[in-house]
mmCIF file of C-alpha atoms and ligand atoms in Angstrom:
data_model
loop_
_atom_site.group_PDB
_atom_site.id
_atom_site.type_symbol
_atom_site.label_atom_id
_atom_site.label_comp_id
_atom_site.label_asym_id
_atom_site.label_seq_id
_atom_site.Cartn_x
_atom_site.Cartn_y
_atom_site.Cartn_z
ATOM 1 C CA MET A 1 1.002 25.059 -6.426
ATOM 2 C CA SER A 2 -0.687 26.183 -3.228
ATOM 3 C CA LEU A 3 1.370 24.910 0.230
ATOM 4 C CA SER A 4 -0.651 25.581 3.223
ATOM 5 C CA ILE A 5 3.056 26.154 5.565
ATOM 6 C CA SER A 6 3.025 25.223 9.207
ATOM 7 C CA PRO A 7 5.984 25.006 11.589
ATOM 8 C CA SER A 8 5.111 21.409 11.944
ATOM 9 C CA ALA A 9 5.407 20.741 8.259
ATOM 10 C CA ALA A 10 7.994 18.668 6.450
ATOM 11 C CA LEU A 11 8.921 18.349 3.027
ATOM 12 C CA ILE A 12 10.213 14.679 1.875
ATOM 13 C CA LEU A 13 12.180 14.376 -1.033
ATOM 14 C CA VAL A 14 12.357 11.238 -2.314
ATOM 15 C CA ASP A 15 14.981 9.726 -4.117
ATOM 16 C CA VAL A 16 16.151 12.750 -6.375
ATOM 17 C CA GLN A 17 19.194 11.000 -7.681
ATOM 18 C CA PRO A 18 21.134 10.566 -11.464
ATOM 19 C CA ASP A 19 20.173 7.365 -11.984
ATOM 20 C CA PHE A 20 16.617 7.977 -11.672
ATOM 21 C CA MET A 21 16.942 10.871 -14.280
ATOM 22 C CA PRO A 22 17.035 10.093 -18.141
ATOM 23 C CA GLY A 23 19.918 8.193 -19.821
ATOM 24 C CA GLY A 24 20.158 6.899 -16.100
ATOM 25 C CA ALA A 25 20.080 3.223 -15.064
ATOM 26 C CA LEU A 26 16.499 3.609 -13.970
ATOM 27 C CA ALA A 27 14.994 6.384 -15.863
ATOM 28 C CA CYS A 28 11.827 8.047 -14.549
ATOM 29 C CA HIS A 29 10.056 9.845 -17.566
ATOM 30 C CA GLU A 30 11.111 13.157 -17.301
ATOM 31 C CA GLY A 31 12.769 12.878 -14.362
ATOM 32 C CA ASP A 32 15.003 16.049 -15.024
ATOM 33 C CA ALA A 33 12.162 18.069 -15.302
ATOM 34 C CA ILE A 34 11.825 18.486 -11.516
ATOM 35 C CA ILE A 35 15.307 18.851 -10.753
ATOM 36 C CA ALA A 36 14.801 23.184 -11.009
ATOM 37 C CA GLY A 37 11.634 23.322 -9.117
ATOM 38 C CA ILE A 38 13.000 21.346 -6.262
ATOM 39 C CA ASP A 39 16.112 23.648 -6.289
ATOM 40 C CA GLU A 40 13.532 26.324 -5.780
ATOM 41 C CA LEU A 41 11.419 25.311 -3.351
ATOM 42 C CA LEU A 42 14.395 24.969 -1.219
ATOM 43 C CA ARG A 43 15.804 28.091 -1.688
ATOM 44 C CA GLN A 44 12.299 29.361 -0.598
ATOM 45 C CA ARG A 45 12.734 28.259 2.762
ATOM 46 C CA ARG A 46 9.543 27.313 3.491
ATOM 47 C CA PHE A 47 9.572 24.231 5.193
ATOM 48 C CA ARG A 48 11.057 24.277 8.992
ATOM 49 C CA HIS A 49 11.770 20.574 8.050
ATOM 50 C CA VAL A 50 13.477 19.096 4.956
ATOM 51 C CA VAL A 51 14.283 15.409 4.672
ATOM 52 C CA ALA A 52 15.880 13.381 1.751
ATOM 53 C CA THR A 53 15.418 10.086 0.977
ATOM 54 C CA GLN A 54 18.441 8.289 -1.019
ATOM 55 C CA ASP A 55 18.192 4.628 -2.421
ATOM 56 C CA TRP A 56 21.271 2.760 -1.267
ATOM 57 C CA HIS A 57 21.730 -0.987 -2.423
ATOM 58 C CA PRO A 58 24.417 -2.795 -1.922
ATOM 59 C CA ALA A 59 25.886 -4.269 -5.236
ATOM 60 C CA GLY A 60 23.962 -7.839 -5.790
ATOM 61 C CA HIS A 61 20.718 -6.463 -4.135
ATOM 62 C CA VAL A 62 17.365 -8.842 -3.991
ATOM 63 C CA SER A 63 15.827 -6.151 -6.440
ATOM 64 C CA PHE A 64 18.538 -6.536 -9.130
ATOM 65 C CA ALA A 65 17.362 -8.816 -12.012
ATOM 66 C CA SER A 66 21.063 -9.502 -12.323
ATOM 67 C CA SER A 67 20.730 -11.406 -9.145
ATOM 68 C CA HIS A 68 18.089 -13.762 -10.271
ATOM 69 C CA VAL A 69 19.017 -16.514 -12.671
ATOM 70 C CA GLY A 70 17.028 -15.975 -16.111
ATOM 71 C CA ARG A 71 15.038 -12.979 -15.321
ATOM 72 C CA LYS A 72 14.749 -9.510 -16.682
ATOM 73 C CA PRO A 73 14.636 -6.144 -15.586
ATOM 74 C CA PHE A 74 10.601 -4.844 -14.974
ATOM 75 C CA GLU A 75 9.548 -9.209 -14.582
ATOM 76 C CA GLN A 76 7.985 -9.567 -11.518
ATOM 77 C CA ILE A 77 8.801 -12.190 -9.227
ATOM 78 C CA ALA A 78 7.146 -13.211 -5.610
ATOM 79 C CA LEU A 79 9.116 -12.484 -3.025
ATOM 80 C CA TYR A 80 8.351 -13.013 0.615
ATOM 81 C CA ASP A 81 4.711 -13.523 -0.646
ATOM 82 C CA GLN A 82 4.574 -10.460 -2.158
ATOM 83 C CA PRO A 83 4.997 -9.209 -5.680
ATOM 84 C CA GLN A 84 8.300 -8.028 -6.339
ATOM 85 C CA THR A 85 9.289 -6.045 -9.417
ATOM 86 C CA LEU A 86 13.141 -6.862 -10.635
ATOM 87 C CA TRP A 87 14.712 -3.580 -11.244
ATOM 88 C CA PRO A 88 18.007 -3.145 -13.932
ATOM 89 C CA GLU A 89 20.718 -2.230 -11.023
ATOM 90 C CA HIS A 90 20.211 1.396 -9.983
ATOM 91 C CA CYS A 91 21.397 3.200 -6.835
ATOM 92 C CA VAL A 92 24.870 1.196 -5.955
ATOM 93 C CA GLN A 93 26.109 2.659 -2.860
ATOM 94 C CA GLY A 94 28.930 4.797 -3.398
ATOM 95 C CA THR A 95 28.690 5.051 -7.128
ATOM 96 C CA PRO A 96 28.356 8.888 -8.357
ATOM 97 C CA ASP A 97 24.676 8.070 -9.883
ATOM 98 C CA ALA A 98 23.430 7.282 -6.108
ATOM 99 C CA GLU A 99 24.334 10.770 -4.921
ATOM 100 C CA LEU A 100 21.735 13.169 -4.253
ATOM 101 C CA HIS A 101 21.429 14.783 -7.743
ATOM 102 C CA PRO A 102 24.400 17.532 -8.307
ATOM 103 C CA ALA A 103 22.340 20.360 -9.517
ATOM 104 C CA ILE A 104 20.155 20.908 -6.317
ATOM 105 C CA ASP A 105 21.296 22.965 -3.554
ATOM 106 C CA TRP A 106 21.056 20.115 -0.768
ATOM 107 C CA SER A 107 22.844 22.780 2.079
ATOM 108 C CA THR A 108 19.366 23.359 3.744
ATOM 109 C CA LEU A 109 18.430 19.762 4.553
ATOM 110 C CA ASP A 110 17.989 18.177 7.997
ATOM 111 C CA ALA A 111 18.349 14.687 7.720
ATOM 112 C CA VAL A 112 18.966 12.085 4.622
ATOM 113 C CA ILE A 113 17.244 8.628 5.240
ATOM 114 C CA ARG A 114 19.293 5.876 3.243
ATOM 115 C CA LYS A 115 16.834 2.839 2.349
ATOM 116 C CA GLY A 116 17.285 -0.166 0.706
ATOM 117 C CA SER A 117 20.800 -1.141 2.218
ATOM 118 C CA ASP A 118 19.264 -4.602 3.843
ATOM 119 C CA PRO A 119 20.713 -7.025 0.349
ATOM 120 C CA ALA A 120 17.689 -8.969 1.091
ATOM 121 C CA VAL A 121 14.635 -6.681 1.421
ATOM 122 C CA ASP A 122 13.931 -4.108 -1.062
ATOM 123 C CA SER A 123 12.645 -0.282 0.556
ATOM 124 C CA TYR A 124 10.339 2.089 -1.371
ATOM 125 C CA SER A 125 9.037 3.912 0.984
ATOM 126 C CA GLY A 126 11.431 6.553 3.434
ATOM 127 C CA PHE A 127 9.001 4.979 6.448
ATOM 128 C CA ARG A 128 9.520 1.308 6.022
ATOM 129 C CA GLU A 129 11.060 -1.247 3.987
ATOM 130 C CA ASN A 130 9.332 -3.709 2.077
ATOM 131 C CA HIS A 131 7.856 -6.808 3.209
ATOM 132 C CA GLY A 132 11.177 -9.308 4.565
ATOM 133 C CA PRO A 133 11.964 -12.601 5.238
ATOM 134 C CA HIS A 134 9.850 -11.877 8.806
ATOM 135 C CA GLY A 135 7.001 -10.966 7.415
ATOM 136 C CA ASN A 136 7.237 -7.403 8.681
ATOM 137 C CA ARG A 137 8.166 -4.109 7.234
ATOM 138 C CA PRO A 138 10.762 -2.672 9.255
ATOM 139 C CA SER A 139 10.920 0.967 10.123
ATOM 140 C CA THR A 140 13.749 3.429 9.139
ATOM 141 C CA GLY A 141 13.087 5.694 11.728
ATOM 142 C CA LEU A 142 11.657 8.881 9.831
ATOM 143 C CA ALA A 143 8.504 8.640 11.854
ATOM 144 C CA GLY A 144 9.955 8.689 14.892
ATOM 145 C CA TRP A 145 12.401 11.189 14.021
ATOM 146 C CA LEU A 146 9.386 13.372 12.663
ATOM 147 C CA ARG A 147 7.280 13.160 15.516
ATOM 148 C CA GLU A 148 9.873 14.192 17.452
ATOM 149 C CA ARG A 149 10.049 17.262 16.027
ATOM 150 C CA GLY A 150 6.487 17.576 16.471
ATOM 151 C CA VAL A 151 5.880 17.450 12.702
ATOM 152 C CA ASP A 152 2.019 16.142 11.967
ATOM 153 C CA GLU A 153 1.865 17.001 7.805
ATOM 154 C CA VAL A 154 4.505 15.855 5.491
ATOM 155 C CA PHE A 155 4.486 16.926 1.544
ATOM 156 C CA VAL A 156 5.895 14.599 -0.470
ATOM 157 C CA CYS A 157 7.864 14.695 -3.973
ATOM 158 C CA GLY A 158 10.345 13.465 -6.068
ATOM 159 C CA LEU A 159 11.008 10.384 -7.744
ATOM 160 C CA ALA A 160 9.327 7.743 -8.677
ATOM 161 C CA ARG A 161 5.919 9.253 -8.580
ATOM 162 C CA ASP A 162 4.451 5.284 -8.993
ATOM 163 C CA VAL A 163 6.869 3.626 -6.987
ATOM 164 C CA CYS A 164 8.977 5.292 -4.101
ATOM 165 C CA VAL A 165 6.984 8.661 -3.972
ATOM 166 C CA LEU A 166 3.596 6.736 -3.586
ATOM 167 C CA TRP A 167 4.483 4.400 -1.279
ATOM 168 C CA THR A 168 6.440 7.099 0.996
ATOM 169 C CA ALA A 169 2.940 9.233 0.669
ATOM 170 C CA GLN A 170 0.662 5.720 1.685
ATOM 171 C CA ASP A 171 2.995 5.057 4.815
ATOM 172 C CA ALA A 172 2.644 8.661 5.751
ATOM 173 C CA VAL A 173 -0.747 8.521 5.804
ATOM 174 C CA ALA A 174 -0.704 4.853 7.122
ATOM 175 C CA LEU A 175 1.238 6.170 10.253
ATOM 176 C CA GLY A 176 -0.593 9.261 11.118
ATOM 177 C CA PHE A 177 0.465 12.278 8.951
ATOM 178 C CA ARG A 178 -1.544 14.440 7.069
ATOM 179 C CA ALA A 179 0.326 13.821 2.990
ATOM 180 C CA SER A 180 0.283 15.494 0.254
ATOM 181 C CA LEU A 181 1.949 14.248 -3.288
ATOM 182 C CA LEU A 182 3.305 17.466 -5.378
ATOM 183 C CA TRP A 183 2.515 16.358 -8.078
ATOM 184 C CA SER A 184 4.330 18.220 -10.208
ATOM 185 C CA LEU A 185 7.468 17.923 -8.294
ATOM 186 C CA SER A 186 7.304 14.045 -9.294
ATOM 187 C CA ARG A 187 7.490 12.020 -12.514
ATOM 188 C CA PRO A 188 6.859 8.120 -12.543
ATOM 189 C CA VAL A 189 8.910 5.437 -13.721
ATOM 190 C CA THR A 190 5.975 4.287 -15.917
ATOM 191 C CA PRO A 191 4.989 6.589 -17.820
ATOM 192 C CA ASP A 192 1.067 5.230 -18.115
ATOM 193 C CA SER A 193 0.493 4.907 -14.517
ATOM 194 C CA ASP A 194 -0.932 8.276 -13.542
ATOM 195 C CA ALA A 195 -4.261 7.573 -13.557
ATOM 196 C CA ALA A 196 -3.339 4.611 -10.960
ATOM 197 C CA THR A 197 -1.486 6.464 -9.099
ATOM 198 C CA ARG A 198 -4.052 9.003 -8.539
ATOM 199 C CA ASP A 199 -6.567 6.352 -7.768
ATOM 200 C CA ALA A 200 -3.991 4.977 -5.090
ATOM 201 C CA MET A 201 -3.951 8.722 -3.691
ATOM 202 C CA GLN A 202 -7.478 9.157 -3.071
ATOM 203 C CA ALA A 203 -8.200 5.445 -1.981
ATOM 204 C CA SER A 204 -5.313 6.072 0.871
ATOM 205 C CA GLY A 205 -6.588 9.640 2.075
ATOM 206 C CA ILE A 206 -3.456 11.926 0.194
ATOM 207 C CA VAL A 207 -4.013 15.456 -0.738
ATOM 208 C CA LEU A 208 -3.089 16.179 -4.473
ATOM 209 C CA GLY A 209 -0.472 19.191 -3.710
HETATM 210 C C1 LIG B 301 12.329 2.835 -6.887
HETATM 211 C C2 LIG B 301 12.510 1.574 -8.031
HETATM 212 C C3 LIG B 301 13.519 0.955 -7.258
HETATM 213 C C4 LIG B 301 12.023 4.666 -6.758
HETATM 214 C C5 LIG B 301 13.611 2.732 -5.970
HETATM 215 O O1 LIG B 301 12.684 5.563 -6.273
HETATM 216 O O2 LIG B 301 10.744 4.750 -6.980
HETATM 217 N N1 LIG B 301 11.797 2.475 -7.384
HETATM 218 N N2 LIG B 301 14.111 1.375 -6.355
HETATM 219 ZN ZN1 LIG B 302 15.835 0.772 -5.651
#
């Protein structure tokens, strides 16, 4: 992996939480394969700014299949006129499997953005929630946090490559940042999604990092 590091670059670590690891509630394919590499990247201190996102849902969250009568995980419904995948219950606030993964040394983190806390709205991206009942996508504040520190470039990795990592990188570009997706430090929740993810990256102007 070749990284062009500058003081105006930030690393964004998306949803590296036990629930997204093999055996977890919403396991990503080989999700645990990224842990050592992320820990090593943090130890190298190559980024001036390091931010983690943490999926952080209240019990009964709208994205849980169990919150919809007769629905099963991985089915799609329409929610606020947008497609919403229904997920197994995962990353419930305060549970051990919602913590940042305990095998990584997180001591150099500058900020943690918790997302998905609105019971009625999902949030894949670290920058903006998914569409809510009012049609907009409320900001998490991350773009302002980065801009006020002079950041204009982000490197995104973590889980899941085809969901929260992709949406975070897409929003980064849409909000005016240069964005690279660190492919080898991400894994998908849907194993055969890689071609579609690459297409979406190319269409969005995300660099394969
Ligand atoms: C994620 C589905 C639901 C992710 C979070 O981190 O990619 N995917 N919640
Ligand atoms: Zn979630």
